[in-house]
XYZ file of C-alpha atoms in Angstrom:
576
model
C 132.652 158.494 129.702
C 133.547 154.158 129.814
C 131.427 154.311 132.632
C 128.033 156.221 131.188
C 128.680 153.953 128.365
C 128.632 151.012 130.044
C 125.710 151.932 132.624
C 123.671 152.832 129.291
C 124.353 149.182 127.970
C 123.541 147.790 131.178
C 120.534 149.760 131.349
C 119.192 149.035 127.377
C 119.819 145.134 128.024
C 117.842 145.070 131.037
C 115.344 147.104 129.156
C 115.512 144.470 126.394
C 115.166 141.495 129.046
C 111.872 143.284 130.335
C 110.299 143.439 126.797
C 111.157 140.390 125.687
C 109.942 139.041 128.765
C 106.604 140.771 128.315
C 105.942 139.789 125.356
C 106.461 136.155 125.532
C 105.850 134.952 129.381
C 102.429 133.871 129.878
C 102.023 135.052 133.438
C 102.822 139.476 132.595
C 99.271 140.029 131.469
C 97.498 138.117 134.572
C 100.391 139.518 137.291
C 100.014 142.912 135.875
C 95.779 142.830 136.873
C 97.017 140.881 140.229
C 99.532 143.998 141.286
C 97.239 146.760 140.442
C 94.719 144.553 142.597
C 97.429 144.729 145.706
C 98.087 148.143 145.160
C 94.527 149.289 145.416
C 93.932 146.675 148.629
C 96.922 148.434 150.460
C 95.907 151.866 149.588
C 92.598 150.838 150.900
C 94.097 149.429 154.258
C 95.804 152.853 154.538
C 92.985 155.144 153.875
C 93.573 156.132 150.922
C 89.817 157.365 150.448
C 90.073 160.060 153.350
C 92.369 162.959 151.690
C 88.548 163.087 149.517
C 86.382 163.071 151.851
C 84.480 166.182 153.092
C 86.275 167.940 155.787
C 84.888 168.306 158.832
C 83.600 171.956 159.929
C 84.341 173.758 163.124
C 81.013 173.423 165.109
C 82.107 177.082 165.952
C 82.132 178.545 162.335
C 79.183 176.540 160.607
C 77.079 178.711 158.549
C 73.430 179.211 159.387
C 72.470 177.208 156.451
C 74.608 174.374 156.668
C 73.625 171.100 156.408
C 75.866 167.809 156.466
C 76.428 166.083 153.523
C 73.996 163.284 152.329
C 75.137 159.945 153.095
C 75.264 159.161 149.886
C 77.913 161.247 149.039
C 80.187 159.810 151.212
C 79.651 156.498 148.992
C 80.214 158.079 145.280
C 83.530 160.186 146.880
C 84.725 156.570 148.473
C 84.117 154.967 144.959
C 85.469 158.151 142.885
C 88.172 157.988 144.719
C 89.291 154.533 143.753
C 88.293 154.566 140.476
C 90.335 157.108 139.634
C 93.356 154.906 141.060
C 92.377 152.060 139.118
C 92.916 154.006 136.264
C 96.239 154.672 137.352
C 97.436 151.291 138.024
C 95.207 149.139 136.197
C 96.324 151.864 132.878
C 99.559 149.953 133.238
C 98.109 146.283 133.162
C 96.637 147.951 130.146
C 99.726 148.830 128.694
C 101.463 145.203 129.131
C 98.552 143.770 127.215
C 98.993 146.019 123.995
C 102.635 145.672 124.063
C 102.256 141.337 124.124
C 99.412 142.493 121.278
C 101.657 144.502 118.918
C 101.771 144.586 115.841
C 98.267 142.748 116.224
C 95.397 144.940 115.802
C 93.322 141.998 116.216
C 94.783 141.543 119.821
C 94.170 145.059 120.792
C 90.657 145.891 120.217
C 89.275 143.568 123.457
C 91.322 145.149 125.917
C 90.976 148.837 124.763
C 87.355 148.406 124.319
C 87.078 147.139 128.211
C 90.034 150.003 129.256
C 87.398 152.458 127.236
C 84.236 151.167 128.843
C 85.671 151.573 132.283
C 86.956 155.053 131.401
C 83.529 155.984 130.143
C 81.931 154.764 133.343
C 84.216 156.851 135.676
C 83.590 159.707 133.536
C 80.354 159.451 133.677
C 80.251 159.232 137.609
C 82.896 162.001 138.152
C 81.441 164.509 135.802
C 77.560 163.527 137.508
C 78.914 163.766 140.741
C 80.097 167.362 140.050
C 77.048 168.073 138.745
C 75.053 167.323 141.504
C 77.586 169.215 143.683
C 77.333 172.481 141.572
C 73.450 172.090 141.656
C 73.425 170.975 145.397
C 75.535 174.019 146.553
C 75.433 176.216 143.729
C 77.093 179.167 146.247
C 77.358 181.639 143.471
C 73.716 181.582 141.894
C 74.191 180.705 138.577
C 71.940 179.263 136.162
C 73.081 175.610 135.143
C 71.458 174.337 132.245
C 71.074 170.744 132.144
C 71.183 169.638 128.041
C 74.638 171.407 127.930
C 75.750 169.120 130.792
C 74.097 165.966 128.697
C 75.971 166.991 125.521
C 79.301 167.043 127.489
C 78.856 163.689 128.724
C 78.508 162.263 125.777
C 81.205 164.233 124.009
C 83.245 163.010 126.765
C 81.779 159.053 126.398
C 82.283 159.374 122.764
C 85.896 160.882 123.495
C 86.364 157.622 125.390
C 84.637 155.187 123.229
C 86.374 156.313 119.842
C 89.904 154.549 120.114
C 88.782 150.872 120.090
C 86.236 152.110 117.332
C 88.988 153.577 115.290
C 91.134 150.349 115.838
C 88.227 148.452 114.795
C 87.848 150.320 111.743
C 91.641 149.632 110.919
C 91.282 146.172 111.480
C 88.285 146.067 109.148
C 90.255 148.154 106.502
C 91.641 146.454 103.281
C 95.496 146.517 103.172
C 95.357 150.102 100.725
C 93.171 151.327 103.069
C 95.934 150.505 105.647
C 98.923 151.471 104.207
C 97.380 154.780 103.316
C 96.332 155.049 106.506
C 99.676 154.781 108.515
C 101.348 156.932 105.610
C 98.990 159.670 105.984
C 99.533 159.233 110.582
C 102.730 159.520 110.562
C 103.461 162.675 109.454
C 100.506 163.937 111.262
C 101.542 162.741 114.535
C 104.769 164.294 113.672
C 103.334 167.570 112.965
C 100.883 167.538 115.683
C 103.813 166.926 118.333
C 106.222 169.150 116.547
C 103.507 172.069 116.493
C 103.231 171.344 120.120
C 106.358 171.531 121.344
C 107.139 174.909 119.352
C 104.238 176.168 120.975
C 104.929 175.655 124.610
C 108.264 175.985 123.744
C 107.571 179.310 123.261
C 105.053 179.771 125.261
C 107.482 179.105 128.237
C 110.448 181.384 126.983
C 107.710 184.291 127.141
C 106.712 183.671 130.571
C 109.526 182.148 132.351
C 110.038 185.126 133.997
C 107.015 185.564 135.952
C 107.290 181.743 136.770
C 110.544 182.219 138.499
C 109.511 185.788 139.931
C 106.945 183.858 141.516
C 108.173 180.446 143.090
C 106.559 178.129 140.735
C 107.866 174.924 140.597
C 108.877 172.307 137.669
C 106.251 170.280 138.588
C 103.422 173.011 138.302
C 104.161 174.371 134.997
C 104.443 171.150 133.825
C 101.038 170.449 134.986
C 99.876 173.829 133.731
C 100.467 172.891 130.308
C 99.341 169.605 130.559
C 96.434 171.484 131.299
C 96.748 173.267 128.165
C 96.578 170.492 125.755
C 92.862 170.828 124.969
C 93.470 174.048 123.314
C 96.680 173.711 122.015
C 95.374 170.442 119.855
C 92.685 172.702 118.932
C 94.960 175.462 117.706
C 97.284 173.333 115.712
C 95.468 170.411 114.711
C 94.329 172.127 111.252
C 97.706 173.349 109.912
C 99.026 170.119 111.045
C 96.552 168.263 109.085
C 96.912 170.467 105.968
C 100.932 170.072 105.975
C 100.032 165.871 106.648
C 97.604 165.656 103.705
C 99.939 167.782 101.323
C 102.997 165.962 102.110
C 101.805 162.440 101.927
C 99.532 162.534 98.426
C 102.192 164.917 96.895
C 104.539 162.199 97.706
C 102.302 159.497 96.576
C 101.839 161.377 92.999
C 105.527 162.310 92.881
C 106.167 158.189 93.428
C 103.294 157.208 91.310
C 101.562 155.699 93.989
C 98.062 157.717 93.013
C 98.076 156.207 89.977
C 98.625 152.810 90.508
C 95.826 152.206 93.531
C 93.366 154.519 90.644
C 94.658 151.334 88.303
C 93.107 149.165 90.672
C 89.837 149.853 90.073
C 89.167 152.656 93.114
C 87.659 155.959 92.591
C 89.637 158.858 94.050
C 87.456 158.794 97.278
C 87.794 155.302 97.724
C 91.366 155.878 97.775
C 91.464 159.082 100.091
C 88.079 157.774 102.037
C 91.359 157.105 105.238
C 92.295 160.523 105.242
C 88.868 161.788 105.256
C 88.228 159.277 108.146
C 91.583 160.714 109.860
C 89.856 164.214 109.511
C 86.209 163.588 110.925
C 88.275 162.085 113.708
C 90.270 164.773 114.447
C 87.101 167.023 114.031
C 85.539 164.745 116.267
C 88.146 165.423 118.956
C 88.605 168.924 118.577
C 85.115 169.691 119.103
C 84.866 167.822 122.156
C 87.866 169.561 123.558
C 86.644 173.000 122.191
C 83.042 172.623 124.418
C 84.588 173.078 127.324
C 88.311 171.930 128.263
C 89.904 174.102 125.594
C 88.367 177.616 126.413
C 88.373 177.015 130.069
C 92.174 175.693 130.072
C 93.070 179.381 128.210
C 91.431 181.518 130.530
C 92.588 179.655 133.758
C 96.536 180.406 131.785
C 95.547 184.234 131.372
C 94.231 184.191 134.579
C 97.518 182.513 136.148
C 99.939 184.721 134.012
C 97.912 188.067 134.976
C 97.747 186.997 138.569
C 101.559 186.466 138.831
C 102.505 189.845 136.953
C 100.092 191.092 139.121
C 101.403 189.305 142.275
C 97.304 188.849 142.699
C 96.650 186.369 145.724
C 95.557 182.422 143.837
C 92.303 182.400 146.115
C 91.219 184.961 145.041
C 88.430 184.542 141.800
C 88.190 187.815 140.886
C 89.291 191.593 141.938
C 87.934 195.278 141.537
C 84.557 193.752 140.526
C 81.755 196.755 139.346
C 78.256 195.628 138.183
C 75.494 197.986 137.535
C 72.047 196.407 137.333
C 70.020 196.547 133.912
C 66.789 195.468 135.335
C 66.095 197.828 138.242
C 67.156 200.954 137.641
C 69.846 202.447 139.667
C 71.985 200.187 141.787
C 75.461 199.349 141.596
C 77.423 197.338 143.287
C 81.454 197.577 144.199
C 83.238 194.041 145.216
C 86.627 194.478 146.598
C 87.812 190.221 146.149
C 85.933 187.842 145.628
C 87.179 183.952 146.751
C 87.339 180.766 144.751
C 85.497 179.187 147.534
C 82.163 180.863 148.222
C 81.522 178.105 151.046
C 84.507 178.868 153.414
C 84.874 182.033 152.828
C 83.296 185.486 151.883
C 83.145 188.545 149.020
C 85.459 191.582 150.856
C 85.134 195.244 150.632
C 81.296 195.405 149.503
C 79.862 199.178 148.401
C 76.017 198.737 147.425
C 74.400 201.996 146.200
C 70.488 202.584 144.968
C 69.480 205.568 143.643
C 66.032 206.345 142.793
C 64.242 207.161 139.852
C 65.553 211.067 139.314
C 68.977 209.255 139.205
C 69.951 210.480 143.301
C 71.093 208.385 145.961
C 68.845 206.945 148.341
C 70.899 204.107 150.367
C 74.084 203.226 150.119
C 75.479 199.918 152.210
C 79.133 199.657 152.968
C 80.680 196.381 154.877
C 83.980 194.434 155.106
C 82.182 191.084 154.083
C 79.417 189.479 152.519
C 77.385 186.299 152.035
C 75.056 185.617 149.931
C 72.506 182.654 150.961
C 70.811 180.715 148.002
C 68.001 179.295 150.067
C 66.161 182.477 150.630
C 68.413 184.387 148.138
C 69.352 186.886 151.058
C 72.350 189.172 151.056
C 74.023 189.291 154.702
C 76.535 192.252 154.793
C 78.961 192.220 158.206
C 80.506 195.078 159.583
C 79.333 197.769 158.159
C 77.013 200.858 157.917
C 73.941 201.844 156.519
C 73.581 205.364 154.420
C 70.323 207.519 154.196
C 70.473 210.039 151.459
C 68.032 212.832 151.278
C 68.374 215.081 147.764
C 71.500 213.266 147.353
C 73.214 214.250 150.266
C 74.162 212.537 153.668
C 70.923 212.277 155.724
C 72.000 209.748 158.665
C 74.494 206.685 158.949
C 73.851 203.797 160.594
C 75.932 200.819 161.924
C 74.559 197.308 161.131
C 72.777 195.866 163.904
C 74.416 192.794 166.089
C 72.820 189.199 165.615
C 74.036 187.613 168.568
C 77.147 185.913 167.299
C 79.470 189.235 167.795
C 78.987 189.685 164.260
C 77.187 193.431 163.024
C 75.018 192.425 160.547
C 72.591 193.433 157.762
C 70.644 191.218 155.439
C 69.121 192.129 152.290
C 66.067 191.117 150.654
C 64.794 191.375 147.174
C 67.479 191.430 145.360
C 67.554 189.410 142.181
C 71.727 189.866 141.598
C 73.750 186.715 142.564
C 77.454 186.492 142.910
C 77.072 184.686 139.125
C 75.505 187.477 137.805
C 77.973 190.294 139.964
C 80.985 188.266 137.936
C 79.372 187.371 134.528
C 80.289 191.220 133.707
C 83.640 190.597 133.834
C 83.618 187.131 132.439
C 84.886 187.432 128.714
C 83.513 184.811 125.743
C 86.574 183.879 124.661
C 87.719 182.026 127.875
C 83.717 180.280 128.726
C 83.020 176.874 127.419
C 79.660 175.795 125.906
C 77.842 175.591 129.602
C 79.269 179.015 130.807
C 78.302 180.857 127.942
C 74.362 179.373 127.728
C 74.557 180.333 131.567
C 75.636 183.970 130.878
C 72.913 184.018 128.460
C 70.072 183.138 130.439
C 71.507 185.444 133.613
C 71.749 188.159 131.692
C 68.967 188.036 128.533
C 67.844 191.522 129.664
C 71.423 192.852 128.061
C 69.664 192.553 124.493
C 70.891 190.986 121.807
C 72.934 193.716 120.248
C 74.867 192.932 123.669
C 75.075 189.667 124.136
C 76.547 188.881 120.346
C 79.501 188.434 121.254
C 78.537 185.139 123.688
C 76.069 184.111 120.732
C 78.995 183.895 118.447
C 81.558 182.131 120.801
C 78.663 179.382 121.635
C 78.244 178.716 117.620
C 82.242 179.323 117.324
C 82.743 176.555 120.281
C 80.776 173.581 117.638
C 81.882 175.184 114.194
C 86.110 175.883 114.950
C 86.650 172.221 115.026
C 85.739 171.531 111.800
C 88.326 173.514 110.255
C 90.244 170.063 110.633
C 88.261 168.519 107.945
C 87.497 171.616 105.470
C 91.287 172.219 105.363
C 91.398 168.549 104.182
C 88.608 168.760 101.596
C 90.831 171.851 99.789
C 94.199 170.328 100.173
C 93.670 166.832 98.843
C 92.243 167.590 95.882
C 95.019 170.050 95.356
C 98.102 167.915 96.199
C 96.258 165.144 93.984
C 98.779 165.807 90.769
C 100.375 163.791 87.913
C 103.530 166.327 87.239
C 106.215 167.596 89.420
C 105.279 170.865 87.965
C 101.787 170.675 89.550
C 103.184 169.567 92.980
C 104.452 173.451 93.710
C 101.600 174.589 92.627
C 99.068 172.604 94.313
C 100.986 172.665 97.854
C 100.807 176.635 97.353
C 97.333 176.768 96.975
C 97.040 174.972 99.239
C 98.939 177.009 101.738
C 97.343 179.946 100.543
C 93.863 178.716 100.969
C 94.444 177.697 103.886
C 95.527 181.830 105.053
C 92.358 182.498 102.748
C 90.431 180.577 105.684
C 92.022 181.725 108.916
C 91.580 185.365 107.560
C 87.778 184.901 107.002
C 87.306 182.741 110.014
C 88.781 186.216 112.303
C 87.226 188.327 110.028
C 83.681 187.160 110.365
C 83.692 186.196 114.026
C 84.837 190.017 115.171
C 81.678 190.843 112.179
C 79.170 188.316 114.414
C 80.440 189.590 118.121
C 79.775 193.245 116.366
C 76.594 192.157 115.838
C 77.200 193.488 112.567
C 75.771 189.921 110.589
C 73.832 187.247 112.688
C 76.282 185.235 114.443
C 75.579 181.460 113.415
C 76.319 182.398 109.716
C 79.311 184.510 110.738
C 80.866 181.453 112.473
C 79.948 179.071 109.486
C 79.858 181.193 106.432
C 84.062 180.429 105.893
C 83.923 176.508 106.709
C 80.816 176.799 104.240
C 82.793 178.408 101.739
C 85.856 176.544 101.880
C 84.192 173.267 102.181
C 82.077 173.765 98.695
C 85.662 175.012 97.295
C 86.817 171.866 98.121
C 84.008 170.024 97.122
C 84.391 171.400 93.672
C 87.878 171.148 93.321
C 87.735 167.215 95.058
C 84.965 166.437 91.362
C 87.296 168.053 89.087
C 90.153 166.193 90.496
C 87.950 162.545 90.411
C 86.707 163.445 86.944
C 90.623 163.945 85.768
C 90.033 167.511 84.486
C 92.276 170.109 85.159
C 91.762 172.716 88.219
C 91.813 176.345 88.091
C 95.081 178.060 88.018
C 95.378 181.149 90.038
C 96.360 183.981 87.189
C 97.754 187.121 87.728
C 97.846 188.180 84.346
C 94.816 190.947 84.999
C 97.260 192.393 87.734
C 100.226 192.562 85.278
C 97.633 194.205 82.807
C 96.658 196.504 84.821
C 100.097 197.859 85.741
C 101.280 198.359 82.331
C 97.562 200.238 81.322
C 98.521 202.518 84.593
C 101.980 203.087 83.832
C 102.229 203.238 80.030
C 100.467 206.188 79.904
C 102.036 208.133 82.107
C 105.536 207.131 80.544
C 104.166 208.633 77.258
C 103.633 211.794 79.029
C 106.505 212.370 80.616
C 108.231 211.453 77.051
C 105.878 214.638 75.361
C 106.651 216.732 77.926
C 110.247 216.344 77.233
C 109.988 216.600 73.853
C-alpha cells in the first residue's frame, strides 16, 4: 500500500511539473507543431502511405472489366492518408495550445477555428473521395443521388465549423449570459455522459455473452460503441436536456436568481435566450448525426449482434436473400450469400426462375456464383445449368457453356434487377440514413406509395427527431420558471409528464405514417408541432407573469363518486 501511495505522488507531481510547464514555457506550443512535423516526416520515410494504397490484383484473377485505377487516385489516397495522421498528431499540438489558453476564451477561438478549418477540409476530401469511389465502381447498382451527398457535406462542415462559432458566441456573451450559460452545461454534460454510460452499460451486460462466445476482443467492442455514439447522443440528448433545463431554472427560482437578472431590466427570453442557444445547438448536432451516422451505426450493431448469435460469417452482407420482381411479371430470384465486397468476390448459391404470363415456369437458372457487370448491366452465372419448362414441367436441362477460362458460364441480358435492388427488400428503414433511404426510393418507386410509407416516414423522421432537443426545452423552461417552492414540484412534473406526452405521440404517429394510415411528413411533425406551440404558449404566459394552467383532476374524482354513489344507494334499498 506505502508503495502505490508513493508511486501515485510521484506520478501526480510529475503530472503537475508537465502542466505547469505547459502552461508557462514559451517553447510547448511551437515544439508541439515541430514533433507532429517529425512524426509525419518519419512515417513518410517508412511508407506509411502504402497500407492505403490499392492492392495489386493477380494478373491471373482480373475481372474482364477491370481497369487500373486513375492516377489520380493514387494522389488523393497518398494525401488522405496523411491528413488523417495530421489529425492525429497535430490534435495534440492542438490540445497544448487550449490548455496554455484556459480559462481564456479569447485565446481559444484562433486555434480551434484553424483545427476546425483543417478538419472541414479533410472531411470534405475523404467524404468526396468516397463518393467518387461509390460512383466510379458502384458494384452493386444502386442509385446514388447527388443533393443528399451535398447536404451531408455540409452537415458534416457545419458539424466541424460550429465549436469555434459557439466559443465565439461565448466570448461575445455579456457576463449573465455567461454564467447562465455554464450553469445550464454543466448539468447537461453531466446528464449527457451519465445517460451514456447507463446505456452502454447496459447495453454490454445484455450482450456480453455473445461477445465472449465469439472471440471479440476489448479493443473491438470498445470501438463498436465508439461507433455507436451518433445514435446514442441522439437517443438521450432530449431527456438529458429536459432534466438540465428543469434542474438549473428550478434552482435559479428556488435561489432567487430569476428574479434578480428580471430586476435588471431583461425580459424572460433575454434571460433564457443561452439555453435556447444550448438547444438549437444540440438540435443542430443531433440532426447531423441522425442523417446518416446514427441509423447506419444501429443497424451495423443489429447486424453484428445477429451475426454472432447466429455464428453468421462477417463477410458476408447478407444471407437467404428472396426478391420477386414488381415490374416484369414473374421472376424471382434466390441468393444464397451475398459478400461485403462485390469486387473480389461473388453472390453464392443463385436460383433465377421466370414464369410466363399464365403464372408457369418457363426457365429456371441455377449456379454456384454470380457477377453482375455494371458496364453492360449483364448477369454472368458460373457453374451451373439451364432449365426449359414446358406446361410447367421439366422439358430439358442444360449445363452452362465454357468461355475459355475453365469457367461454365452463362450471361444474362435484359435484366433491369441489380444486386441494390436484390438487397433493398431486405433492407429495413429504421437502420438507412438519409442517402439510403432516397436510394431505395428511386430503385423501387414501382412498390407504390402505400408501400414505400414506411421509407417516406423514416426520411422526414431522419430531419424532424432531432428537434425534440429544442421542443422539450420550449415546454420545460417555461414550466420550471416559478416564484414558490410549491410551484417547483409542480412545474418539474409537468414537465416530466409532457415530456412522456411527447415520446408517446412521436411512436404513435410514426407507426400511423409507415401505415400509411396519415401522410407521413405531418405524422413525423404533427407532435414537435404540438408540443412546440404548447410551449410557446406556456413560454408568453410565463413572460407576461400570469399564472399557467394547472393540470386538475377534479372531473375524474367527479366522475367516480356520480358512478359509484348510485350504485351504493342501491345496494342500501335492496337491503332495506
Amino acid at each position: 500500500m506505502d508503495f502505490l501511495k508513493s508511486a501515485r505522488d510521484s506520478l501526480m507531481r510529475l503530472l503537475g511539473v508537465v502542466w505547469r510547464w505547459l502552461r508557462r514555457s514559451p517553447y510547448a506550443g511551437p515544439g508541439a507543431l515541430l514533433l507532429a512535423f517529425v512524426v509525419m516526416l518519419l512515417c513518410q520515410l517508412f511508407g506509411y502511405h502504402e497500407a492505403f494504397m490499392p492492392p495489386e490484383p493477380n494478373p491471373n484473377e482480373l475481372p474482364k472489366s477491370w481497369v487500373a485505377p486513375p492516377t489520380p487516385t493514387y494522389f488523393v489516397l497518398y494525401m488522405l492518408a496523411y491528413m488523417r495522421l495530421f489529425v492525429l498528431v497535430g490534435g495534440l499540438a492542438y490540445h497544448v495550445y487550449i490548455i496554455r489558453a484556459w480559462p481564456n476564451v479569447e485565446k481559444m477561438i484562433r486555434p480551434t477555428w484553424i483545427a476546425s478549418i483543417y478538419l472541414a477540409v479533410w472531411a470534405i476530401t475523404s467524404q468526396g473521395y468516397t463518393f467518387f469511389e461509390s460512383v466510379y465502381l458502384n458494384t452493386t447498382g444502386e442509385v446514388i443521388s447527388v443533393p443528399a451527398f451535398i447536404i451531408q457535406v455540409l452537415l458534416l462542415c457545419g458539424l466541424l465549423l460550429s465549436p469555434p462559432l459557439m466559443l465565439t458566441y461565448y466570448a461575445r456573451s455579456r457576463i449573465m449570459e455567461r454564467y447562465m450559460m455554464r450553469s445550464f452545461l454543466q448539468p447537461l454534460f453531466f446528464c449527457l455522459i451519465a445517460f451514456c454510460t447507463l446505456w452502454v452499460v447496459m447495453d454490454l451486460l445484455d450482450n456480453m455473452s455473445d461477445f465472449q462466445e465469439n472471440g471479440i476482443k476489448g479493443g473491438d467492442i470498445a470501438m463498436f460503441y465508439l461507433k455507436m455514439v451518433p445514435f446514442i447522443y441522439v437517443t438521450v440528448a432530449p431527456i438529458s436536456l429536459m432534466l438540465a433545463t428543469v434542474y438549473v431554472l428550478g434552482r435559479m427560482s428556488r435561489t432567487n436568481e430569476l428574479i434578480s437578472m428580471l430586476g435588471t431590466g431583461k425580459s424572460l427570453g433575454q434571460v433564457l435566450r443561452p439555453i435556447y442557444v444550448a438547444a438549437c445547438y444540440a438540435a443542430f448536432l443531433g440532426m447531423a448525426a441522425n442523417y446518416h451516422w446514427a441509423p447506419v451505426s444501429a443497424g451495423n450493431k443489429e447486424q453484428l449482434l445477429g451475426s454472432a448469435k447466429d455464428r453468421i460469417n462477417q463477410h458476408f452482407l447478407v444471407m437467404g436473400l428472396v426478391y420477386r420482381n414488381q415490374e416484369e411479371i414473374g421472376r424471382s430470384w434466390f441468393v444464397g450469400t451475398v459478400p461485403r465486397d462485390l469486387v473480389r468476390d461473388k453472390m453464392r448459391r443463385i436460383e433465377v426462375r421466370q414464369e410466363g404470363a399464365d403464372g408457369k415456369l418457363e426457365k429456371a437458372w441455377f449456379a454456384k456464383s454470380a457477377a453482375w457487370w455494371r458496364e453492360d448491366g449483364i448477369w454472368s452465372l458460373y457453374n451451373g445449368v439451364e432449365v426449359i419448362y414446358k406446361d410447367g414441367k421439366v422439358d430439358s436441362i442444360q449445363k452452362f457453356d465454357f468461355d475459355g477460362t475453365g469457367y461454365s458460364r452463362k450471361d444474362l441480358t435484359g435484366f433491369r434487377e441489380t444486386p441494390w435492388v436484390l438487397m433493398s427488400g431486405s433492407l429495413s428503414p429504421n437502420y438507412l440514413g438519409v442517402p439510403d433511404l432516397i436510394s431505395y426510393i428511386r430503385a423501387n418507386s414501382s412498390y407504390g406509395s402505400k408501400k414505400l410509407a414506411s421509407f417516406w416516414a423514416h426520411l422526414f423522421y431522419r430531419f424532424a427527431l432531432p428537434w425534440q432537443c429544442l421542443v422539450v426545452v420550449m415546454f420545460s423552461a417555461p414550466l420550471a420558471v416559478v416564484f414558490s417552492r410549491r410551484g417547483l414540484v409542480g412545474g418539474i412534473a409537468n414537465a416530466v409528464l409532457l415530456f412522456f406526452v411527447l415520446m408517446f405521440l412521436d411512436n404513435l404517429f410514426l407507426n400511423l405514417g409507415r401505415g400509411a394510415r396519415i401522410p407521413p411528413f405531418f405524422a413525423v411533425w404533427f407532435p414537435h408541432l404540438i408540443l412546440g406551440a404548447l410551449g410557446v404558449w406556456l413560454f408568453r404566459l410565463r413572460s407576461q407573469n400570469k399564472e399557467l394552467p394547472r393540470i386538475s383532476f377534479r372531473w375524474l374524482r367527479e366522475l367516480v363518486q356520480f358512478v359509484w354513489q348510485p350504485s351504493r344507494n342501491r345496494s342500501s334499498v335492496k337491503t332495506a
